Coordinates of C-alpha atoms and ligand atoms in Angstrom, one line a residue:
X1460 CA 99.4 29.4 173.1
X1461 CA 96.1 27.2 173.6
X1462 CA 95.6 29.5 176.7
X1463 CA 95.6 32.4 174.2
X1464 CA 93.9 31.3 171.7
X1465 CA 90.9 30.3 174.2
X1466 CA 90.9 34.3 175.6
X1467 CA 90.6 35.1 172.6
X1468 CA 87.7 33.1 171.5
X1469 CA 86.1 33.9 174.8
X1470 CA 86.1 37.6 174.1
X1471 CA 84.7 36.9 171.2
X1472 CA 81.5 35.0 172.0
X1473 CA 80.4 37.1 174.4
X1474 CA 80.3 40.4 172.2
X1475 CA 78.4 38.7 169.5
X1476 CA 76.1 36.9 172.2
X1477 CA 75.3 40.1 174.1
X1478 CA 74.9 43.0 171.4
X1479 CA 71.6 42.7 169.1
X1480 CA 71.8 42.4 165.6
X1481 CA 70.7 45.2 163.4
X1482 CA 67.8 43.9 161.2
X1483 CA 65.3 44.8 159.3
X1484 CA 62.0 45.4 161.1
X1485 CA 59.6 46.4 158.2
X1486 CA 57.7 42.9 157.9
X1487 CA 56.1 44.3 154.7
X1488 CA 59.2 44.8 152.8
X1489 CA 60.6 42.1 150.9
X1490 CA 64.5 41.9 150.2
X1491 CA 65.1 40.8 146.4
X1492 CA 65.8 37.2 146.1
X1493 CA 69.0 35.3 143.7
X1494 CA 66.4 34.2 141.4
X1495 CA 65.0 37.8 141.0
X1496 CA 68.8 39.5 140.6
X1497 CA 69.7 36.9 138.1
X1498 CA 67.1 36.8 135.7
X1499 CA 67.8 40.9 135.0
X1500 CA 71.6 40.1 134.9
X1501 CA 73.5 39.3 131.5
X1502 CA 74.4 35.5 131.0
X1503 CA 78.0 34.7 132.2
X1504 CA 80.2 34.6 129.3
X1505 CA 83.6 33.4 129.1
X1506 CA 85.8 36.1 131.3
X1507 CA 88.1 38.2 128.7
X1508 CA 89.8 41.1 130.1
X1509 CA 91.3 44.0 128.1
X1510 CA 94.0 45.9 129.6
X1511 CA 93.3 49.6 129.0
X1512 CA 96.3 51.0 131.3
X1513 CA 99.5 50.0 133.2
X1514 CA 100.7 46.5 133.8
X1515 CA 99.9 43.2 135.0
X1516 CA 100.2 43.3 138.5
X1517 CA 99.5 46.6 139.9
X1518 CA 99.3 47.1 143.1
X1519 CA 96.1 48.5 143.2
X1520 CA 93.4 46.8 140.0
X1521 CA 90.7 49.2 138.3
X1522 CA 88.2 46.7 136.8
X1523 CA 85.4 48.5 134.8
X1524 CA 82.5 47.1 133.3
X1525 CA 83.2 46.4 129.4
X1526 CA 82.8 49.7 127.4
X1527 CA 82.8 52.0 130.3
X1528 CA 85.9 53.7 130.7
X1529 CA 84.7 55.0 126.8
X1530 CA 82.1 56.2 128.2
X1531 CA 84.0 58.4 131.2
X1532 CA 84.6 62.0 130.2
X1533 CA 87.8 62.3 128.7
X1534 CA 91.2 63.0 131.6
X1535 CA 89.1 61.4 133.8
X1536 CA 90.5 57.9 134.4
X1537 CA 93.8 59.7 133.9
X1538 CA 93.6 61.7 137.0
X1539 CA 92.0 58.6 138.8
X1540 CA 94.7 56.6 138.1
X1541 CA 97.0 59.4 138.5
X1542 CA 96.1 60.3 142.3
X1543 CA 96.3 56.5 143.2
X1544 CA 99.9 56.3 142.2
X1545 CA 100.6 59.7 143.9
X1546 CA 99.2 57.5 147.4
X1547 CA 102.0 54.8 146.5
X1548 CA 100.6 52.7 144.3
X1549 CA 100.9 51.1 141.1
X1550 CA 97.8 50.4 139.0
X1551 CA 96.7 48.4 136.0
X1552 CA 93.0 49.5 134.6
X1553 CA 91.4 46.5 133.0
X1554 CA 88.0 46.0 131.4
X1555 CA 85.9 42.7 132.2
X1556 CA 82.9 41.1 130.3
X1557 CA 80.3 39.7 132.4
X1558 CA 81.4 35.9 133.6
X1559 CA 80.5 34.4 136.2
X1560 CA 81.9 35.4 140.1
X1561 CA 84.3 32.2 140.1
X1562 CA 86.3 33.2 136.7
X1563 CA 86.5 37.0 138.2
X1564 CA 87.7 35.5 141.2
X1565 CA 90.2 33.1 139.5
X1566 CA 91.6 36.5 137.5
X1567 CA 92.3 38.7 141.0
X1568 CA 93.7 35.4 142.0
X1569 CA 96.3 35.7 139.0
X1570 CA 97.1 39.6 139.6
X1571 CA 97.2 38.8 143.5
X1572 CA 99.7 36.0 142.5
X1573 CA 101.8 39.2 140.4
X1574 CA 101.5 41.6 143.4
X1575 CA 98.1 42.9 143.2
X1576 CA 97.1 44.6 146.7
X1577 CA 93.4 45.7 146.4
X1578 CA 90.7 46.1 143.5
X1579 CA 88.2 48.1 142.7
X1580 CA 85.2 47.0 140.9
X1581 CA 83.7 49.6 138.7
X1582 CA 80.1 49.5 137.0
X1583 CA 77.9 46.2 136.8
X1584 CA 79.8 43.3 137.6
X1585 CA 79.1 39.9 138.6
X1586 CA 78.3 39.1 142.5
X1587 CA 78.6 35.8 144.5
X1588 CA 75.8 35.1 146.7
X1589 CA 75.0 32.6 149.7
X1590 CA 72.7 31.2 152.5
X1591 CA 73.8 30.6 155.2
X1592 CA 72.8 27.7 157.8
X1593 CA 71.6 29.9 160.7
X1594 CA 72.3 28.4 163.5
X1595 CA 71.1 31.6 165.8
X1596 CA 68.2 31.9 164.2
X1597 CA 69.2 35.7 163.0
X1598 CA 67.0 36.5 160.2
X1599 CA 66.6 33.0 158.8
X1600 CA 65.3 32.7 155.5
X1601 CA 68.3 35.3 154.0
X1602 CA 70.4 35.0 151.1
X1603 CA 72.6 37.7 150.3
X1604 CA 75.7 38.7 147.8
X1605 CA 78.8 38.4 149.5
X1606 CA 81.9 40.8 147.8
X1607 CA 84.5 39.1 150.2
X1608 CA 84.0 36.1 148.2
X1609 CA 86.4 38.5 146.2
X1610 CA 88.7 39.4 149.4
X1611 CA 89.1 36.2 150.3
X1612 CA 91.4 34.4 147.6
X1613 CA 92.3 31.0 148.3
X1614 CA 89.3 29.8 151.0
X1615 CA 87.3 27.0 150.2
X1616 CA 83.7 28.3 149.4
X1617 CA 81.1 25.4 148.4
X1618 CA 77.3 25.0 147.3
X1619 CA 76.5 21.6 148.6
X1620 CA 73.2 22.6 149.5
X1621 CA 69.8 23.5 148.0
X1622 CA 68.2 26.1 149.8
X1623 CA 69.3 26.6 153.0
X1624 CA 71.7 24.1 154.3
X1625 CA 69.3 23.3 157.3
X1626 CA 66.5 22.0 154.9
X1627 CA 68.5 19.1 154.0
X1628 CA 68.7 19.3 150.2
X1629 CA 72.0 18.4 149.0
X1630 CA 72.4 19.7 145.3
X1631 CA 73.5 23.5 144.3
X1632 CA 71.4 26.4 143.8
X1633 CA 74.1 28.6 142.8
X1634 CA 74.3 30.3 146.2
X1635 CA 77.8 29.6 148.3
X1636 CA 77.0 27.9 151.7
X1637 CA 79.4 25.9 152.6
X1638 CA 83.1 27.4 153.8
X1639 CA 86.2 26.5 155.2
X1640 CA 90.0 26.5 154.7
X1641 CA 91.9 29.6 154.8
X1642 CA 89.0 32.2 155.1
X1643 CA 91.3 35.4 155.9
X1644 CA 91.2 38.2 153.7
X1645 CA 94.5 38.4 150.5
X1646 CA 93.1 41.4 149.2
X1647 CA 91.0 44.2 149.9
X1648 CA 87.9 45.0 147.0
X1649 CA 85.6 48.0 147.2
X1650 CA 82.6 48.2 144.5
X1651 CA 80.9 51.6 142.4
X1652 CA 78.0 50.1 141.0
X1653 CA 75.8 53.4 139.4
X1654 CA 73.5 51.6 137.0
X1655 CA 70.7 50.8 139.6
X1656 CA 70.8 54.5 140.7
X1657 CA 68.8 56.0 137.8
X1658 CA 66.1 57.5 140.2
X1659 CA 69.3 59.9 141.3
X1660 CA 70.6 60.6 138.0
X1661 CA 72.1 59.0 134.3
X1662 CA 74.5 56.6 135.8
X1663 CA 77.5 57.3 133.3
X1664 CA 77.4 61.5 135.3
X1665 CA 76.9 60.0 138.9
X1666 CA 80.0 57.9 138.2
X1667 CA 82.0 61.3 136.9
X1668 CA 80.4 63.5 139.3
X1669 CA 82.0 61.3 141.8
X1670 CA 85.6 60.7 139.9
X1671 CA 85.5 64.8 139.9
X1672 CA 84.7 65.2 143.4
X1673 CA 87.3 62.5 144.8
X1674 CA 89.8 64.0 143.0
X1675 CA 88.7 67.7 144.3
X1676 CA 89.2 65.8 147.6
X1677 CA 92.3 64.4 147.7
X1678 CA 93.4 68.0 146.6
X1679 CA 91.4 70.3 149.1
X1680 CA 89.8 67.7 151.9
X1681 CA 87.7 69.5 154.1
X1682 CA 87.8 72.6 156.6
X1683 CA 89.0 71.7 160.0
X1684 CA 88.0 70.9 162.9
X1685 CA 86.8 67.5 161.9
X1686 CA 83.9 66.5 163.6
X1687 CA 82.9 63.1 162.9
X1688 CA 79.2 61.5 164.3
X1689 CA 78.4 58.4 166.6
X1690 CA 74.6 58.2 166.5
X1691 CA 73.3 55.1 168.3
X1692 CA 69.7 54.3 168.4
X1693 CA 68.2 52.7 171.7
X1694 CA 69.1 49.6 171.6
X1695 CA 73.2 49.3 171.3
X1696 CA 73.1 52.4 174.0
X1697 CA 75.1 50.3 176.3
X1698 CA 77.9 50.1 173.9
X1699 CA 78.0 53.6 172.4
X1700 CA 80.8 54.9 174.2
X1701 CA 83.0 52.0 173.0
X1702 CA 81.6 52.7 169.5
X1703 CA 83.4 56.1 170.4
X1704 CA 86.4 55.8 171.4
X1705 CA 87.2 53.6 168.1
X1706 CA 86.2 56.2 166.1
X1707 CA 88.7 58.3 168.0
X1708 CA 91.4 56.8 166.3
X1709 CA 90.8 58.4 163.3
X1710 CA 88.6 61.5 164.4
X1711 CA 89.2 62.4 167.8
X1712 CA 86.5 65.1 168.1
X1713 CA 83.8 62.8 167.2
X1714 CA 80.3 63.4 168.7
X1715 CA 78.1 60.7 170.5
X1716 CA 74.5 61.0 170.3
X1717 CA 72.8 58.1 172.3
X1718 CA 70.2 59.2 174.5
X1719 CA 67.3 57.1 174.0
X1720 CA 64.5 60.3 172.9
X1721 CA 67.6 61.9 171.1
X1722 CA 68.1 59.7 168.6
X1723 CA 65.3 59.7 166.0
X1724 CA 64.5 60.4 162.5
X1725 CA 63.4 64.0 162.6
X1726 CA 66.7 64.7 164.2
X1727 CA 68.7 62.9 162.0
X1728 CA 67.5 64.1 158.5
X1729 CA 66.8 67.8 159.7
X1730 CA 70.3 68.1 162.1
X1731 CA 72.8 65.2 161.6
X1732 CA 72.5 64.3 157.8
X1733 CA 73.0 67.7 156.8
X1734 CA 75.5 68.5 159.7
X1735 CA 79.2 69.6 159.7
X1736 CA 80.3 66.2 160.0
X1737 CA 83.1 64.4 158.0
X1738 CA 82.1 60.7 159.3
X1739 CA 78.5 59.3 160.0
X1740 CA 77.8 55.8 161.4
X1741 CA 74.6 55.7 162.4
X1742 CA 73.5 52.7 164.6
X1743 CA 69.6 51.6 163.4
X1744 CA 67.8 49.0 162.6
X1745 CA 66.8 49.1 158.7
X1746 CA 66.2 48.0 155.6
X1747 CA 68.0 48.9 152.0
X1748 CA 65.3 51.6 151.8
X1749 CA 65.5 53.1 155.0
X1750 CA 66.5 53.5 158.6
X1751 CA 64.0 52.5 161.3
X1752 CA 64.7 55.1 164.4
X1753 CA 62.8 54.3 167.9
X1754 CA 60.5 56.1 168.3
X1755 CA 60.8 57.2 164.5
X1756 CA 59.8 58.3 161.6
X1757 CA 61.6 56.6 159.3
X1758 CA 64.7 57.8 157.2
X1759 CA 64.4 57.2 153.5
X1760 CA 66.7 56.7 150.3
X1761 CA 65.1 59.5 148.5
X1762 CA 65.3 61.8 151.6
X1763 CA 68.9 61.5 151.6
X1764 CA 70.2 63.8 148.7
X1765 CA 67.8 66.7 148.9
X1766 CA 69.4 67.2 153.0
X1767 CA 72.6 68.2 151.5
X1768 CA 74.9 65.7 153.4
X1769 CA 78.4 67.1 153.8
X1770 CA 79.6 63.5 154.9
X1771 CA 82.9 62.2 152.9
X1772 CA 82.2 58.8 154.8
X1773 CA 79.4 56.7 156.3
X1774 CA 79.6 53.4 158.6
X1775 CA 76.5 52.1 158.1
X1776 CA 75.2 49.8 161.3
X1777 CA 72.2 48.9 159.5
X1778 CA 70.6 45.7 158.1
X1779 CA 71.2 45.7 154.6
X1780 CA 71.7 49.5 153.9
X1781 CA 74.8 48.3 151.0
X1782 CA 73.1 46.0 149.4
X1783 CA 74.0 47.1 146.4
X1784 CA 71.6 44.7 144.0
X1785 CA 68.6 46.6 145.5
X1786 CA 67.8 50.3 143.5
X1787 CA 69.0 53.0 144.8
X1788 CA 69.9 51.0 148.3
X1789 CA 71.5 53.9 151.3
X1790 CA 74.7 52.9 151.2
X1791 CA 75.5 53.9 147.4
X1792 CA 73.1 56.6 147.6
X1793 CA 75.0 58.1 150.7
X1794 CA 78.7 57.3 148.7
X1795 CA 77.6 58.0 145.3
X1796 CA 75.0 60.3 145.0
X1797 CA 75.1 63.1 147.5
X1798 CA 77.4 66.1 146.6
X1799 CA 80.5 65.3 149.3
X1800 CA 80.4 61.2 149.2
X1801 CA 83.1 59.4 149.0
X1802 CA 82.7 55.9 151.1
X1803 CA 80.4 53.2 152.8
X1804 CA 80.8 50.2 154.8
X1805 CA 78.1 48.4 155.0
X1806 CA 76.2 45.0 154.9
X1807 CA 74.1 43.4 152.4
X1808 CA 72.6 41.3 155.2
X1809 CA 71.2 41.7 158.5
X1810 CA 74.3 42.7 160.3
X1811 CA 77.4 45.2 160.4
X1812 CA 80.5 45.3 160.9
X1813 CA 81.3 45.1 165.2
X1814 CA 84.5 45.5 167.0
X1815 CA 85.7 48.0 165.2
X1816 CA 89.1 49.5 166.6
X1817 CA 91.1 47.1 164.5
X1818 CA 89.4 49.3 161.4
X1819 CA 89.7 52.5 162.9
X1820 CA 93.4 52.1 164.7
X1821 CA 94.8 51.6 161.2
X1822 CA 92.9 54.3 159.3
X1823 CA 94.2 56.9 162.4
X1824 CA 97.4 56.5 161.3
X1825 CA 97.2 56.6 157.8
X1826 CA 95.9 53.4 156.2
X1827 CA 93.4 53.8 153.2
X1828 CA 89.9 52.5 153.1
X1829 CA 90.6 49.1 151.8
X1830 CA 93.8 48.5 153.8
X1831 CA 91.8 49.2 157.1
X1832 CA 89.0 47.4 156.2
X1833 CA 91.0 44.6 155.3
X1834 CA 92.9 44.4 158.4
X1835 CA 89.5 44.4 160.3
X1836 CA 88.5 41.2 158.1
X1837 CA 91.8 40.0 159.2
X1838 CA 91.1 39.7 162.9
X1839 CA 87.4 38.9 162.5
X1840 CA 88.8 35.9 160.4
X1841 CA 91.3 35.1 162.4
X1842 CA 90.5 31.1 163.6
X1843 CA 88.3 31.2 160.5
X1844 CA 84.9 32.1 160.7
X1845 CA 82.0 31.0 163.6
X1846 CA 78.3 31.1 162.8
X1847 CA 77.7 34.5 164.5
X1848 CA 80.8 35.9 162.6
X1849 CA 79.7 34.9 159.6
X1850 CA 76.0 35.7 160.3
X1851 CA 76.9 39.2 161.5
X1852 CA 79.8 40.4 158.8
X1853 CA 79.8 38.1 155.3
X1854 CA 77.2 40.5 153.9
X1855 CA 80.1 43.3 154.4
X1856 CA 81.0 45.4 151.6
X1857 CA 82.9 48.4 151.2
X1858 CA 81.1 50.9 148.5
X1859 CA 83.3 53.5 146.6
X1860 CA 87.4 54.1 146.4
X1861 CA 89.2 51.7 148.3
X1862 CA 92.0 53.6 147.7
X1863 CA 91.1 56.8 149.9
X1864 CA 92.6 57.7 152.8
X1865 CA 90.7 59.1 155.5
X1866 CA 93.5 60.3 157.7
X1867 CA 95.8 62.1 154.6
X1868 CA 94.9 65.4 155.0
X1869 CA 95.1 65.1 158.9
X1870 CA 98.5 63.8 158.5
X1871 CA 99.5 65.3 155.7
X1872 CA 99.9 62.3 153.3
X1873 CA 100.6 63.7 149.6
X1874 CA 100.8 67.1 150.4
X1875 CA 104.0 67.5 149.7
X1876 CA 105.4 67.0 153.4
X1877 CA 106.6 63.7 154.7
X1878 CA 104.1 61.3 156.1
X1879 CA 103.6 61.6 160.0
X1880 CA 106.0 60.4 162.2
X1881 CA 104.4 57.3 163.7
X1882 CA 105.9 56.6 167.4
X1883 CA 105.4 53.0 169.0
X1884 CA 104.6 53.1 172.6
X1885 CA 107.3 50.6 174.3
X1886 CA 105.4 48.0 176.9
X1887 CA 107.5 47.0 179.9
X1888 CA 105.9 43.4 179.6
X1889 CA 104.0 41.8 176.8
X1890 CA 102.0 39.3 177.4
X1891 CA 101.5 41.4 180.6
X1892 CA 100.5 39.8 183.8
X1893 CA 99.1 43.1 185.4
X1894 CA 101.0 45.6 186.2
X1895 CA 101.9 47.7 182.8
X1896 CA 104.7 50.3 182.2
X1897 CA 104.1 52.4 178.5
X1898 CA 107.5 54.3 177.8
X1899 CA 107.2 56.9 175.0
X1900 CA 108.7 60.2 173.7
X1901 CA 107.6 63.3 175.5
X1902 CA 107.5 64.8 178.9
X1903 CA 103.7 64.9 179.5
X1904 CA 101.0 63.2 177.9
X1905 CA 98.3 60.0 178.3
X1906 CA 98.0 56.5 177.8
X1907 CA 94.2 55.1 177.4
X1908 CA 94.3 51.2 177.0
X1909 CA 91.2 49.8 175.2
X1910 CA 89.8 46.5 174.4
X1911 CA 89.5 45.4 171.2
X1912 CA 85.4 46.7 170.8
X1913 CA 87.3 50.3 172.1
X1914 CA 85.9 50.3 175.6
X1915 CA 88.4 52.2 177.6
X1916 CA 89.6 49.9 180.2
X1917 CA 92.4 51.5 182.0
X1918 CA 93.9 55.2 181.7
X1919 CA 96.7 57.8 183.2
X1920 CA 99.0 60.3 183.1
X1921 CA 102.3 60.2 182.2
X1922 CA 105.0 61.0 184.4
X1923 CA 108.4 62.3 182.4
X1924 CA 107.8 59.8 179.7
X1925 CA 106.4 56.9 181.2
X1926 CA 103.3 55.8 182.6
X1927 CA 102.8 52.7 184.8
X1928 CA 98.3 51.2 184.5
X1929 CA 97.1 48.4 187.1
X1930 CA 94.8 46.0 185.1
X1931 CA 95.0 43.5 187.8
X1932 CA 90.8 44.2 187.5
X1933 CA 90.8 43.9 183.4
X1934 CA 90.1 40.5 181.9
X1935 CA 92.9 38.3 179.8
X1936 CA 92.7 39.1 175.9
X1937 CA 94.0 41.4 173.5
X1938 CA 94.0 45.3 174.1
X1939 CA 94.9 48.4 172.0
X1940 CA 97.3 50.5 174.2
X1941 CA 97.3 54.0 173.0
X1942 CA 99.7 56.7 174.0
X1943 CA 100.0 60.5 173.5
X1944 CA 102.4 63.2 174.0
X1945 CA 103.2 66.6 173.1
X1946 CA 106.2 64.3 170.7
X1947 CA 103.3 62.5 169.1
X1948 CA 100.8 59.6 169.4
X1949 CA 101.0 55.9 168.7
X1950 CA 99.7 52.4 169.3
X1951 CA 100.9 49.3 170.4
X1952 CA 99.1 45.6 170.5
X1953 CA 99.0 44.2 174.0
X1954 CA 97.9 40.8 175.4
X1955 CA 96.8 40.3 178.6
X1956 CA 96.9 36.8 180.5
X1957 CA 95.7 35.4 184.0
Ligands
CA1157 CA1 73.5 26.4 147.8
CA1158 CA1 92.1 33.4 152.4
CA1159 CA1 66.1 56.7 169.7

């Protein structure tokens, strides 16, 4: 076990240690501070919650902003709550005045405690924030709001500190810095917050524009083929084709776009924004306002909608792109405000989210938004959470329906047929030692086994329906090990020792 748990760690530095960090590199523009979110927020009350609809303990929790669900065009909320049950679950809607994060927190800890999966947080709700000591030196001198303060249930998240804990100030400030204990995830939490977006629109018809068009979605999702887009600015270039082949799991005809003169601004707005592409993570170095391409120019917010994205979803590998207390900040105004959004991931920091088969292996094979997301904050959090872990990924947020399913459509979830059949690849050892033998239904077919980041590290055919890999060369860790036959495809877990 400690031999394990020390290949694991080991993979882990080194991906953190080698890839750069997406920041923002515009030194004249200045991220809004606590003090500066605050003093336009309502005071925290007392929390009361009304329920409007279904039962305590839901599976799946709408909380709205007090007085909004009157103001939702009538059927509305119906249908929303409607097309969640049809994916499986049950929902309670509730209305929330504005308290402070810790009493919102201590009411998703009493639904969780009745069954409570995942939440959504509609309209302008309260948000943790936190500094973080920064012991790489990343960005230092950043405080951000954290959403998984809502994810994660039961850890132990403390303000000993004022300012940044490296000054030396004991006190609180009212941001978090301080965390330990149990820092994995109980529940998944996406947020739609429209009010900051009135340079796109009234807030109240963004927020039914985009009820209306998830619903259309679920119904209709899009033509095939589905082309999803990996575009990777110079300097993660060296990673891009693991970048790649995670995305595969869910959108196997997905597009790289990496060469260094390739990837810039003019192309992206005039060709890829407005492209026939289902999924866009673009890898970039920006700001809230914008994306910073090398050699340039510069993507910004307001450029966004008049392109005429056709994007459901965005993975946002760029510095602060959700950080959704800024005006009209990317990540909301790719989910919210174009005509097809539906979803970002994002951070409200410098950062992303990295390593990111264990998001995209579930949501291949069916797992919505928030259950895919929350598996990825599972194995990030696994061992709690180093200073480079939470440096890169406690500014993540996911912004829109958790609820969605990417894959639905593809596997035809809710359409009246049965979910796909998943198969399970059967490993002839696991731990393995070197020598692997994948058995699975089918005559001919593949089996690709990739680390954890989705580098391809060994691959072959199948013969009748097995396939025996080497990976006497590969290093000891954890691998995805991916099979496919004319029967089916499916993935199995694999750990490799020495
Ligand atoms: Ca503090
Ligand atoms: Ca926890
Ligand atoms: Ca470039």
């Amino acid at each position: 076990m400690t031999l394990l748990i020390l290949a694991f760690l080991s993979v882990h530095g080194s991906i953190y240690d080698e890839t750069p960090m997406t920041v923002n590199p515009d030194p004249d523009y200045r991220m809004g501070t606590y003090e500066e979110w605050m003093a336009g927020q309502p005071p925290y009350l007392p929390l009361e919650a009304v329920t409007i609809a279904g039962t305590d303990g839901g599976q799946f929790l709408l909380v709205f902003e007090e007085g909004l669900t009157d103001s939702l065009t009538p059927g509305l909320l119906d249908q929303w709550t409607s097309d969640i049950q049809s994916g499986g679950l049950t929902t309670e809607v509730v209305e929330v005045n504005y308290s402070a994060p810790e009493d919102l927190r201590a009411f998703l800890q009493d639904r969780f405690s009745q069954g409570m999966e995942g939440a959504v947080l509609v309209g302008d709700l309260p948000a943790a924030w936190c500094a973080l000591e920064d012991a790489k030196n990343y960005q230092s001198g950043e405080t951000f709001p954290a959403d998984y303060f809502y994810m994660d249930l039961d850890g132990t998240w403390e303000d000993n500190w004022i300012g940044y804990p490296f000054m030396g100030n004991p006190g609180s400030d009212g941001l978090y810095d301080t965390f330990s204990g149990s820092l994995d995830p109980e529940i998944y939490v996406g947020r739609i917050k429209v009010d900051n977006l009135t340079a796109l629109g009234d807030p109240v018809d963004i927020l039914c524009s985009y009820l209306e068009r998830n619903h259309q979605w679920r119904l209709n999702g899009d033509p095939e083929p589905l082309y999803a887009l990996c575009y990777v600015d110079d300097d993660w270039v060296p990673w891009a084709p693991g970048y790649q082949a995670s995305m595969q799991y869910l959108y196997p005809l997905t597009e790289l776009v990496s060469e260094e003169s390739a990837t810039n601004g003019t192309d992206y707005i005039e060709n890829r924004v407005p492209g026939d592409y289902v999924w866009i993570s673009p890898f970039v170095h920006s700001n809230p306002g914008g994306h910073y391409w090398s050699p340039g120019p510069t993507t910004y917010w307001d450029q966004i909608v008049p392109a005429l994205p056709e994007a459901r979803f965005y993975n946002l590998f760029a510095c602060s792109n959700c950080r959704f207390t800024t005006v009209h900040c990317m990540g909301s105004v790719y989910s919210l405000c174009t005509g097809s959004g539906l979803a970002a991931v994002g951070s409200t920091k410098s950062g992303s989210m990295l390593q990111f088969t264990p998001f995209y292996s579930p949501l291949g094979t069916g797992s919505s938004l928030g259950e895919a997301y929350m598996d990825w904050w599972d194995y990030i959090a696994a061992g709690g959470l180093t200073p480079s872990e939470k440096s890169w990924h406690l500014g993540m947020v996911l912004l829109g329906d958790p609820s969605l399913m990417p894959a639905m459509h593809i596997l035809g979830i809710g359409e009246g047929n049965e979910a796909a059949v998943t198969l399970n690849p059967v490993l002839s050892s696991n731990p393995c030692r070197g020598s692997l033998t994948v058995s699975f239904p089918g005559t001919s077919g593949t089996v690709q086994v990739f680390d954890l980041s989705g580098r391809l590290t060994a691959s072959g055919a199948m013969t009748g329906s097995s396939c025996t890999l080497d990976l006497a060369g590969a290093t000891a860790g954890s691998y995805l090990v991916r099979a496919s036959s004319e029967e089916g495809t499916g993935t199995a877990r694999m750990v490799l020792l020495r």
